Short mmCIF file of C-alpha atoms in Angstrom, two decimals:
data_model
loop_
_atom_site.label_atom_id
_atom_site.label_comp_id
_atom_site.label_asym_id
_atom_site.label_seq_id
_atom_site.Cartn_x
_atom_site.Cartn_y
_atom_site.Cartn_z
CA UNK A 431 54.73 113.68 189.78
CA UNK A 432 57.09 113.45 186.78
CA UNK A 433 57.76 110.63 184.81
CA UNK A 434 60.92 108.55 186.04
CA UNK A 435 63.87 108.18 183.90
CA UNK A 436 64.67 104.69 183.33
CA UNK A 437 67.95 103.38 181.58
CA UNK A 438 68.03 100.57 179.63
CA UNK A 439 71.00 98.78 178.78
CA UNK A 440 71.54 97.78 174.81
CA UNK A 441 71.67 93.84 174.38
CA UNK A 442 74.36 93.29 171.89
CA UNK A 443 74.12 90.10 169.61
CA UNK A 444 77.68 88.69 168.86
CA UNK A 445 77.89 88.30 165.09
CA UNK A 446 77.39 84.26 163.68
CA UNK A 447 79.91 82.91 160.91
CA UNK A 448 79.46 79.45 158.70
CA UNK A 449 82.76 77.25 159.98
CA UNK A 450 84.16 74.25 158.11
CA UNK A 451 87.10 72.30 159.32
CA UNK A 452 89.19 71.19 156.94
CA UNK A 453 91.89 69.21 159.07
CA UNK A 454 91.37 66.11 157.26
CA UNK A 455 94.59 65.87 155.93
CA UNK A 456 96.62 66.78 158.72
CA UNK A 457 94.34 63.48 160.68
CA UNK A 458 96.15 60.00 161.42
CA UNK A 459 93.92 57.99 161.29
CA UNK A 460 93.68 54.47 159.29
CA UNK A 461 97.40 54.38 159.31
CA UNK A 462 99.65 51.99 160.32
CA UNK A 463 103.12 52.02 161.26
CA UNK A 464 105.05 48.41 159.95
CA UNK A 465 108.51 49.84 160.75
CA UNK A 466 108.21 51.63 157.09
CA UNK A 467 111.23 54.40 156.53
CA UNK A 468 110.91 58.11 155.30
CA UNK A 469 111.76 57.19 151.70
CA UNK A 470 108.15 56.60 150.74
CA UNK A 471 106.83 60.03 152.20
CA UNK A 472 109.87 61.70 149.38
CA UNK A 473 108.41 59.17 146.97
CA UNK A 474 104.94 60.39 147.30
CA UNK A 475 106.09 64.46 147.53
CA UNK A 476 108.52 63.88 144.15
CA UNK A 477 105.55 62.14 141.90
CA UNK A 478 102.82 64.66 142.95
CA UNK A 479 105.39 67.86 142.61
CA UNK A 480 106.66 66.68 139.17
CA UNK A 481 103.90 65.97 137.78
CA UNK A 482 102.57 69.08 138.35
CA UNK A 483 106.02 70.75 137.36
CA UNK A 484 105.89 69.07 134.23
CA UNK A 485 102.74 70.65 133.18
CA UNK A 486 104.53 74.09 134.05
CA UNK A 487 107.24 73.10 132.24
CA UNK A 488 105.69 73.14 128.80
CA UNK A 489 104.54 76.96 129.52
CA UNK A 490 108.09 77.65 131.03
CA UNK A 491 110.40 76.52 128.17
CA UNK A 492 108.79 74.28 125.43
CA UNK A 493 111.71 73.74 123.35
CA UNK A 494 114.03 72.60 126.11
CA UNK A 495 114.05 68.61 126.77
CA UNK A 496 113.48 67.40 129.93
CA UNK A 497 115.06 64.65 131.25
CA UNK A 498 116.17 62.19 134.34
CA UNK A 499 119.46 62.88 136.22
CA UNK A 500 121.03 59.40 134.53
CA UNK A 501 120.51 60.81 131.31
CA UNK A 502 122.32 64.25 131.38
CA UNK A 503 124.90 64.47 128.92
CA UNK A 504 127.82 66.92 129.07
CA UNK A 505 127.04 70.68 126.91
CA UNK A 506 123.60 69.45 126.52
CA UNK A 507 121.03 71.98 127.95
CA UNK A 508 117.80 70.10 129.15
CA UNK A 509 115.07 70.57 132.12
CA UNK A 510 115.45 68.37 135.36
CA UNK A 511 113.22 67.78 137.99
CA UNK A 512 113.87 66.06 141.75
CA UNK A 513 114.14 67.30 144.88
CA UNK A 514 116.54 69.34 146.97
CA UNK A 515 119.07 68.21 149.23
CA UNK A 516 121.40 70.71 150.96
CA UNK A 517 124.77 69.30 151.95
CA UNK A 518 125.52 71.40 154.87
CA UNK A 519 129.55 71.67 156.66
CA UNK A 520 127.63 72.75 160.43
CA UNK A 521 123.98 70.49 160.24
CA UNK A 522 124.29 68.52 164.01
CA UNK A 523 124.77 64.42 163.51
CA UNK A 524 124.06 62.85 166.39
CA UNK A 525 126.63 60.31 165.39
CA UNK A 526 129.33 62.93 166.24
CA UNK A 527 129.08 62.52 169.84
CA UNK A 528 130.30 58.93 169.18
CA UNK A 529 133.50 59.98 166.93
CA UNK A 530 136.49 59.13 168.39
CA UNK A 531 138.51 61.57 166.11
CA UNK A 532 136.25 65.02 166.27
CA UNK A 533 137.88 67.39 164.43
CA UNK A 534 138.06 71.88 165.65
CA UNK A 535 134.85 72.55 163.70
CA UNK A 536 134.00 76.32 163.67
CA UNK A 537 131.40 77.46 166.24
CA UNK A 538 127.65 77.39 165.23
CA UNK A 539 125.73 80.16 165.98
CA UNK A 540 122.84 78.84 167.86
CA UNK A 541 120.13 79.91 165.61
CA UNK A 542 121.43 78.77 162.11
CA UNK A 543 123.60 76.14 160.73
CA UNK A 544 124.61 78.17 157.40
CA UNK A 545 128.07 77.47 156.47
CA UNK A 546 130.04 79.26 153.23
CA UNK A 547 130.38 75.74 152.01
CA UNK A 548 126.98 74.68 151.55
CA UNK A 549 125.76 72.98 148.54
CA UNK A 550 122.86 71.64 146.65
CA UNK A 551 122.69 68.05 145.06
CA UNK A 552 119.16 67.68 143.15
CA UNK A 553 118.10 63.57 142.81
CA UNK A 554 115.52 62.23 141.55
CA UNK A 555 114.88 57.76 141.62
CA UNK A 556 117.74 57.32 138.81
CA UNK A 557 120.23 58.91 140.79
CA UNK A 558 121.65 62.47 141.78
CA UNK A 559 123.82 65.49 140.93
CA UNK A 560 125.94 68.02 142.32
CA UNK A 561 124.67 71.72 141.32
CA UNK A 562 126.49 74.85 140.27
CA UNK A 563 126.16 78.46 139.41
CA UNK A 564 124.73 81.24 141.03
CA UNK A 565 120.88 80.84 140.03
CA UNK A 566 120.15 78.52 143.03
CA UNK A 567 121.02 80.03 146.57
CA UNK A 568 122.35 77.77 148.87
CA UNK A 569 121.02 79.94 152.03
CA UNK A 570 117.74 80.05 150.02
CA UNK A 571 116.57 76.46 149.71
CA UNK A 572 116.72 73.76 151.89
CA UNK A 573 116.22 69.60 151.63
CA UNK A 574 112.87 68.67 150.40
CA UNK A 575 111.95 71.08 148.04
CA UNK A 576 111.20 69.68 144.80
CA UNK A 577 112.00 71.98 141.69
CA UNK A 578 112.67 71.94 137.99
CA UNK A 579 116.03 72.98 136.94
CA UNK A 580 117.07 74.15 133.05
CA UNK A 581 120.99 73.70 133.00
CA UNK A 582 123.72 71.64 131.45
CA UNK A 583 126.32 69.30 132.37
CA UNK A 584 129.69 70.19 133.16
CA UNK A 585 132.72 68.65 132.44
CA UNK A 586 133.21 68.14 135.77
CA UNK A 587 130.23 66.09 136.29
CA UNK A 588 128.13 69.22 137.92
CA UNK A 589 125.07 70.41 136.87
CA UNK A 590 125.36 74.18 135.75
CA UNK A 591 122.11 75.96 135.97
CA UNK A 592 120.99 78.53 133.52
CA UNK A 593 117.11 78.78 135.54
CA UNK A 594 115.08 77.73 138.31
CA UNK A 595 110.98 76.87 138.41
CA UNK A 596 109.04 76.76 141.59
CA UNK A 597 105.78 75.46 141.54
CA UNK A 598 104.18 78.71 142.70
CA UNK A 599 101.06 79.26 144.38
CA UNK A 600 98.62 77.23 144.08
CA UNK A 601 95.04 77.83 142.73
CA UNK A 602 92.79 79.80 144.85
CA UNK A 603 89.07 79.85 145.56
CA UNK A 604 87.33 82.76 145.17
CA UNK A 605 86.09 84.17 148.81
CA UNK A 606 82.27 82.96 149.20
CA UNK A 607 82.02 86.55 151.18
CA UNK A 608 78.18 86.51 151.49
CA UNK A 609 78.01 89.76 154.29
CA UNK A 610 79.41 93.02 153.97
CA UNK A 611 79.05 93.24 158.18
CA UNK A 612 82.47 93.47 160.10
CA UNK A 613 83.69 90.63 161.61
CA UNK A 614 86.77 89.69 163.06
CA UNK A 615 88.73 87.06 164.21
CA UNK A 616 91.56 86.53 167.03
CA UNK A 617 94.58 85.26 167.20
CA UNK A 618 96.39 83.85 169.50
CA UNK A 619 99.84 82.18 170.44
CA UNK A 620 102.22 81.06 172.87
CA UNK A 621 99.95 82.02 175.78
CA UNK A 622 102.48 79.50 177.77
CA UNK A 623 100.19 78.74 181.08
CA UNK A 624 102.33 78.44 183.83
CA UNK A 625 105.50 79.11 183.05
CA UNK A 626 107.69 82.18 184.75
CA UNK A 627 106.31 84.94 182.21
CA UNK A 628 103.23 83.92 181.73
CA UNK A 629 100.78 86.62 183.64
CA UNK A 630 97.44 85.53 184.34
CA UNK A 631 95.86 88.40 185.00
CA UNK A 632 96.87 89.86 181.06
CA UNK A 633 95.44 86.75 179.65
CA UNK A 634 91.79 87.31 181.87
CA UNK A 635 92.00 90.97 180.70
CA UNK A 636 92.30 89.58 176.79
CA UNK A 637 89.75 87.00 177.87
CA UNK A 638 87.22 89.65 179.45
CA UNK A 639 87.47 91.90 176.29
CA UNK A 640 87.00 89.11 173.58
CA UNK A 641 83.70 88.14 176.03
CA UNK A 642 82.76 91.66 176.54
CA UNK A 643 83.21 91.89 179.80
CA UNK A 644 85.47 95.30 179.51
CA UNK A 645 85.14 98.57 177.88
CA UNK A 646 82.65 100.78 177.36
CA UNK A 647 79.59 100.29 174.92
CA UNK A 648 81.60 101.07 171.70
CA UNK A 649 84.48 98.65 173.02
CA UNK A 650 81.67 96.02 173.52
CA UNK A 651 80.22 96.31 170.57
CA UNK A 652 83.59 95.50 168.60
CA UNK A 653 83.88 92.20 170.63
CA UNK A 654 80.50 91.33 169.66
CA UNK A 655 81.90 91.41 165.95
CA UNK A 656 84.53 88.54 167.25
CA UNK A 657 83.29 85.60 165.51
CA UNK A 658 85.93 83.01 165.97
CA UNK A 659 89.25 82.53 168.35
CA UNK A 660 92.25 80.73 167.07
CA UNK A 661 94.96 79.65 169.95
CA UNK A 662 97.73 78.74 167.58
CA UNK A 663 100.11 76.49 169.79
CA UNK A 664 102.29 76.71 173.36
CA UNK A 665 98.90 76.69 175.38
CA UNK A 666 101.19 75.71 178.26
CA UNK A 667 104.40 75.00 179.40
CA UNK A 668 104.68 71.57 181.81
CA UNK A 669 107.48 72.57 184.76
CA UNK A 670 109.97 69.22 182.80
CA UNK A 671 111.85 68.69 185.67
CA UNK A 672 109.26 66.77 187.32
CA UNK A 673 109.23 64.24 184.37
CA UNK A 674 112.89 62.41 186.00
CA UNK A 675 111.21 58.73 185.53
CA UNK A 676 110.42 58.59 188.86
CA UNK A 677 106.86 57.91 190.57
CA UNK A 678 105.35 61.81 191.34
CA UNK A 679 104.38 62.57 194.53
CA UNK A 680 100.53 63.58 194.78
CA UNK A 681 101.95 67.07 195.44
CA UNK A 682 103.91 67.13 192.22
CA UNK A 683 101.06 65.31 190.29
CA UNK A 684 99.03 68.55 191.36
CA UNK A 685 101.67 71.02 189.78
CA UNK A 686 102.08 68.65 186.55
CA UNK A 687 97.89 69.47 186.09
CA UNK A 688 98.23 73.11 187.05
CA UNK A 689 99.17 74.67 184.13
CA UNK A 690 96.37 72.68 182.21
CA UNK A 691 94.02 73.22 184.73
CA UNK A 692 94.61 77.15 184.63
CA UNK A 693 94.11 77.36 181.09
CA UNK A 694 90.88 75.58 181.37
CA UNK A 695 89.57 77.62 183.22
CA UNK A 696 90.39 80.48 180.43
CA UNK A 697 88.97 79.03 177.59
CA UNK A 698 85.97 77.97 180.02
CA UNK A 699 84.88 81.15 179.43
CA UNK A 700 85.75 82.04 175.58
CA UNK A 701 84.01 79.01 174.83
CA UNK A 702 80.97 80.23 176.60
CA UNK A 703 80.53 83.25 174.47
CA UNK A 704 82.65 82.70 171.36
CA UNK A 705 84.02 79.40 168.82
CA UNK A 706 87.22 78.72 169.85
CA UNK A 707 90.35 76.43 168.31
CA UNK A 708 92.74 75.09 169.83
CA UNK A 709 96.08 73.76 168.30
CA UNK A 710 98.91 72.07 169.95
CA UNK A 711 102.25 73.48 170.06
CA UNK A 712 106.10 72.11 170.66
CA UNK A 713 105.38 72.77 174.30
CA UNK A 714 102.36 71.34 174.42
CA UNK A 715 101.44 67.88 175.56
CA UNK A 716 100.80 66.33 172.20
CA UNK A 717 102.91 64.24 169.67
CA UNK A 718 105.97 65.44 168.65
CA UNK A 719 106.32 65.19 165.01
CA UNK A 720 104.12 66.75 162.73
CA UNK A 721 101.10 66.98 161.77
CA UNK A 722 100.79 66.88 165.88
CA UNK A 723 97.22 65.74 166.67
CA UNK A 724 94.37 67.81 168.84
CA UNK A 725 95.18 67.94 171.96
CA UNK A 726 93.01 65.06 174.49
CA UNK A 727 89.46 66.87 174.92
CA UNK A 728 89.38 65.54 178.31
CA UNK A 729 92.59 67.62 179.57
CA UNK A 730 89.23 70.45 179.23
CA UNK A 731 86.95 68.70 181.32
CA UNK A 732 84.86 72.56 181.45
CA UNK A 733 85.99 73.70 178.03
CA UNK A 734 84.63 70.45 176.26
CA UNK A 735 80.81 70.95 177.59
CA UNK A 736 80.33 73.48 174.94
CA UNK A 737 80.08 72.92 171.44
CA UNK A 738 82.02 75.75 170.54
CA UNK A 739 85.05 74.40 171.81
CA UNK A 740 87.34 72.27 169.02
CA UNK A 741 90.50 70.82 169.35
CA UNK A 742 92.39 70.84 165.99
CA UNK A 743 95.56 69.71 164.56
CA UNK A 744 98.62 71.34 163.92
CA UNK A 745 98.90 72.32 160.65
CA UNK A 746 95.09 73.61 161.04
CA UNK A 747 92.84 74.50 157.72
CA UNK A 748 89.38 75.55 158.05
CA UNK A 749 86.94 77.80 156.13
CA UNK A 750 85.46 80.41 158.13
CA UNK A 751 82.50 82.31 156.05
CA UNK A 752 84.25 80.76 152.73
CA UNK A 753 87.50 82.17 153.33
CA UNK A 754 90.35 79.73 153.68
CA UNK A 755 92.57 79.82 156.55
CA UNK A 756 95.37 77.96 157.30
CA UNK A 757 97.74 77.98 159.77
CA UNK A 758 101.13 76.32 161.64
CA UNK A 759 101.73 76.80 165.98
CA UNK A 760 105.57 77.88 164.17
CA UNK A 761 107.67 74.64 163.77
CA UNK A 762 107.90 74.70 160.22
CA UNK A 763 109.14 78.52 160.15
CA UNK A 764 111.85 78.19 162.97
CA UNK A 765 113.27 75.22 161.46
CA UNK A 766 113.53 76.94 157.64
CA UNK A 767 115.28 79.91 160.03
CA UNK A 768 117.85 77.31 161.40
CA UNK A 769 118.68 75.76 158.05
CA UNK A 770 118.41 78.77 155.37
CA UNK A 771 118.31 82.61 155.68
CA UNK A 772 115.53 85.78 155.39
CA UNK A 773 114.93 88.63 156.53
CA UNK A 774 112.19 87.73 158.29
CA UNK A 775 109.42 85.25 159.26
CA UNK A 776 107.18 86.68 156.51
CA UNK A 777 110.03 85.81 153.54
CA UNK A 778 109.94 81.85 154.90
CA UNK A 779 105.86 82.00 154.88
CA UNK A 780 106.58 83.33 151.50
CA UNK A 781 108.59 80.83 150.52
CA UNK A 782 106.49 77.47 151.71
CA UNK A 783 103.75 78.54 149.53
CA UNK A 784 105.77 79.28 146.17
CA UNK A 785 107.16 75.74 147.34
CA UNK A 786 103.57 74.52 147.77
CA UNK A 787 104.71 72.83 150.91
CA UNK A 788 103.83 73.44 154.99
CA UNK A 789 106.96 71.89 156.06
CA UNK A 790 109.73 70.76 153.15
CA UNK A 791 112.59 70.28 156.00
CA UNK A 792 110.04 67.08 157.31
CA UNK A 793 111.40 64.58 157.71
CA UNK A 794 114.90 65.85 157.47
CA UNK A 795 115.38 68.28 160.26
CA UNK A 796 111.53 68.23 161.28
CA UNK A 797 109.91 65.18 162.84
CA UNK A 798 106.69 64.10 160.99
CA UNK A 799 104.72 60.87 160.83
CA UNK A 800 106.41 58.15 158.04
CA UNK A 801 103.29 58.51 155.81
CA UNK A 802 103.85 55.60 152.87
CA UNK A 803 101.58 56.64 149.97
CA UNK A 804 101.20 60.72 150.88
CA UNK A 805 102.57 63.59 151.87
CA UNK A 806 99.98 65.92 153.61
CA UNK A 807 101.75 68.86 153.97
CA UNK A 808 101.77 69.73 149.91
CA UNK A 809 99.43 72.42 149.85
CA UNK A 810 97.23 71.69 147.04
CA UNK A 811 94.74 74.71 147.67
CA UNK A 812 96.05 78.38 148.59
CA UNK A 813 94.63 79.95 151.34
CA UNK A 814 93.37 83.46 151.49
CA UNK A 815 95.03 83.89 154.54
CA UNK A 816 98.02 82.15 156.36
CA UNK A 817 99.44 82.35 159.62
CA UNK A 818 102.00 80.97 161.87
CA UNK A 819 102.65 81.08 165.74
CA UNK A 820 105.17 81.42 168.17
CA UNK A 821 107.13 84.06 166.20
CA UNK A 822 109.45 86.63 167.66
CA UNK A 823 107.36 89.92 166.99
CA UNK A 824 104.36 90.67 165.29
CA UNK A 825 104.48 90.91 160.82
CA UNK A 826 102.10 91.14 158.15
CA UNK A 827 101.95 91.56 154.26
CA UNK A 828 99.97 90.69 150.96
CA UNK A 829 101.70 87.78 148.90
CA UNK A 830 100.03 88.37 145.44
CA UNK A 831 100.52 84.83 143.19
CA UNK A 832 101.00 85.18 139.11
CA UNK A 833 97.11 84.04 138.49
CA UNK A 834 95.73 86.82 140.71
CA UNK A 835 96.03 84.88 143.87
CA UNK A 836 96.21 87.25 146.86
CA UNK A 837 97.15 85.99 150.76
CA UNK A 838 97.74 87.57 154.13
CA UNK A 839 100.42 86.62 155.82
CA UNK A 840 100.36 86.75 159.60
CA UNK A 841 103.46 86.59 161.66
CA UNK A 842 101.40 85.75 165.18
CA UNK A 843 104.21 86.58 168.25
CA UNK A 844 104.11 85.16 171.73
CA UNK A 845 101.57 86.41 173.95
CA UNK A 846 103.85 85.40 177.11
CA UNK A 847 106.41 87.75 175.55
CA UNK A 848 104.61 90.55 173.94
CA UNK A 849 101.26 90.43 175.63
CA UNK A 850 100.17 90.91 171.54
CA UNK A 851 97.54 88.57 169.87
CA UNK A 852 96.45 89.63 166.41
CA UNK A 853 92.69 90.47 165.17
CA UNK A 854 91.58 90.36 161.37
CA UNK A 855 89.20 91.75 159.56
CA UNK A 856 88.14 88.34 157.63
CA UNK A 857 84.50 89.14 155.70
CA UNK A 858 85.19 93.15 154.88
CA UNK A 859 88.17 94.30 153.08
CA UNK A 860 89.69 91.00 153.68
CA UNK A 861 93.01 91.99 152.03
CA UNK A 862 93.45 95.22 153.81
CA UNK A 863 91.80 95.56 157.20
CA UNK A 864 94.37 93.14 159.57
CA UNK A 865 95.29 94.98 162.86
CA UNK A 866 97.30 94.58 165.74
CA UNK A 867 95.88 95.02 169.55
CA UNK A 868 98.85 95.02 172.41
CA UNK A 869 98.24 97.71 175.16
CA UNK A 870 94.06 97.25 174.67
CA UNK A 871 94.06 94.02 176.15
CA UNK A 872 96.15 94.92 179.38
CA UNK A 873 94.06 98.09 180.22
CA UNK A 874 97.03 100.84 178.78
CA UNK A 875 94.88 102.27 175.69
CA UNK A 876 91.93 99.75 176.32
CA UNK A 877 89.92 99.02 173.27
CA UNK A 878 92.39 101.77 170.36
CA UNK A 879 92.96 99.83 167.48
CA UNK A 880 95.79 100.58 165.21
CA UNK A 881 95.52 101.65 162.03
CA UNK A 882 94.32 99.42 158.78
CA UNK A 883 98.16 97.13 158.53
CA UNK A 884 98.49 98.72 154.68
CA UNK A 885 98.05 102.52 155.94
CA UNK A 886 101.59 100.81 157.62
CA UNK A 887 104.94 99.89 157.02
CA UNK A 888 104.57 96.50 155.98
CA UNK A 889 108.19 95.51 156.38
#
């Protein structure tokens, strides 16, 4: 009688990765809120920025004299440093609802505030001055950057300037990369549980491939090589007009939960196979203004049995196999798009980090928490790769800094939208490797990859 054949099925292994969080900063915890006002948090972001602009300064243009805005003298060239502030014609006042004489304004364009007539005033604690020339962009920069200035004093009382220094990017660690195996990393955003285009059945397809639950062996074995999932904001979206101020009806109690309760479910089972972060989102129910804490472990009541399972902050930093990470769920980005102008998401990202600052609109234009002696969102370490959520379409380049500082910027869109999430490449060809998977996740061209992001057109 001849042998049978038996088939046995490969066991794959999913891949391990060291994780630190580093959401220390973004944490509320020992403080206090006495009433204190948004001055102190500019206070705190002006010392730290100038001093380190000062040191720059000597490097930049050694024979030039720096001084405060009360001492400018007329046709004397020196070096100034304060921060921004952006008079703009269109920015919304609340206290124009209240006017009794409202004046035709021009209409605003719903997405931006940018007038012609926009100008920048640079202060500092002595006092403040109106800026001219061409150097400095109004549609560029926006209140509560902090900057050094080389320019003179006009007759006019304006500030004419000749140059501009940014802070740049800060210093960088060098990647601890200790493997040369492939592993990768998913990213998520605006997955927007329960609202109209939200599909649940694409989101269990993306959650049955990052489990390896779909695909054939080769398809399984690249989700074995998913080491960490990062849900970057808009988790859900909370039907509103049930929140009138009126007691809720147990019926409308249950559809307040739903949407929280669905998404449970989800992460139920990433968390069962695979580490998986979680940051609040402008949607989500968290704290408003930034840094918005993690989201209440107990709205997971199956997510938060396993230990893979974190709730983080929004901004979120951690270090996953020594490369830094750091992220936004998108509120910084979409306010710089309202107040200045790019071309895209990618030239704000850009921009932040040359600023060395998450959010410089807060507390302007962006809520934040009144923080009295620091200013969290200065980014004192730059991150080998940086991404925000919640964008309008998918975007990716290398931002290379002047001392050999190299970051990937990720553009993450919404998954509601798009049905896109993005995967990178973190320990192998870290720089390079960053691809985009759309159709694999909603069984089209399940488990194709597209090509390496710099064999693309980056813009």
């Amino acid at each position: 009688m001849a042998a049978m054949e038996i088939d046995t099925e490969k066991n794959l292994q999913r891949k391990q990765s060291t994780y630190q969080s580093l959401d220390e900063t973004f944490e509320i915890q020992n403080e206090t809120y006495r009433g204190q006002q948004y001055s102190q948090i500019y206070f705190a972001r002006l010392h730290t920025m100038r001093t380190l602009l000062y040191s720059l300064v000597t490097h930049w243009k050694p024979h030039v004299p720096v001084c405060t805005v009360l001492e400018l003298e007329e046709g004397k060239e020196c070096i100034i440093v304060g921060t921004l502030y952006k008079h703009m014609k269109l920015k919304p006042c609340i206290l124009d609802e209240y006017s009794k004489e409202r004046s035709a304004l021009p209409l605003v364009k719903p997405h931006n505030f940018m007038h012609p007539d926009d100008h920048l005033v640079l202060e500092d604690e002595s006092g403040r001055v109106k800026l001219g020339g061409t150097v400095l962009s109004p549609s560029v920069y926006v209140t509560g950057v902090v900057v050094a200035l080389h320019g003179k004093e006009t007759g006019a009382g304006d500030f004419m300037v000749l140059d501009v220094l940014e802070a740049g990017l800060a210093p960088q660690i060098e990647p601890q990369l200790k493997s040369r195996e492939d592993k990768y990393v998913v990213f998520i955003s605006g997955v927007n549980a329960g609202s109209s285009l939200s599909n649940p059945l694409q989101f269990q397809l993306l959650v049955d491939h990052i489990t390896g639950h779909l695909g054939d062996e080769k398809e399984q074995g690249i989700a074995a090589e998913i080491v960490h999932v990062v849900i970057a904001g808009n988790s859900v979206e909370i039907p509103l007009g049930l929140l009138n101020g009126q007691n809720l009806a147990s019926k409308d109690q249950s559809r307040l939960s739903e949407p929280v309760q669905e998404l449970d479910i989800l992460l139920t089972q990433i968390a069962a196979g695979v580490p998986v972060d979680i940051m609040p989102g402008s949607n989500d129910p968290a704290n408003f203004c930034l840094p918005q804490q993690p989201l209440n472990r107990w709205l997971f009541p199956g997510s938060r049995a396993y230990n893979t399972f974190r709730s983080c902050t929004n901004p979120h930093c951690f270090e996953l196999a020594g490369v830094r990470i750091l992220g936004t769920s998108g509120q910084n980005i979409d306010d710089l798009k309202k107040y200045s102008e790019g071309k895209d998401e990618l030239e704000f990202m850009e921009r932040t980090l040359k600023w060395r600052h998450l959010a410089p609109t807060t507390p302007n234009t962006l809520g934040c928490y009144p923080f009295t002696d620091r200013d969290p969102f200065l980014i004192e370490s730059c991150p080998h790769v940086y991404f925000v959520g919640n964008q309008d379409k998918y975007g990716t380049r290398i931002l290379k800094g002047s001392e050999g500082q190299l970051v990937r910027l990720i553009s993450i869109p919404k998954f509601c939208n798009t049905g896109m999430v993005v995967v990178g490449l973190e320990l192998l060809g870290l720089f390079h490797c960053l691809c985009a998977i759309s159709e694999a996740f909603i069984g089209v061209e399940k488990g194709k990859l597209l090509p390496p992001v710099d064999s693309l057109d980056d813009t």
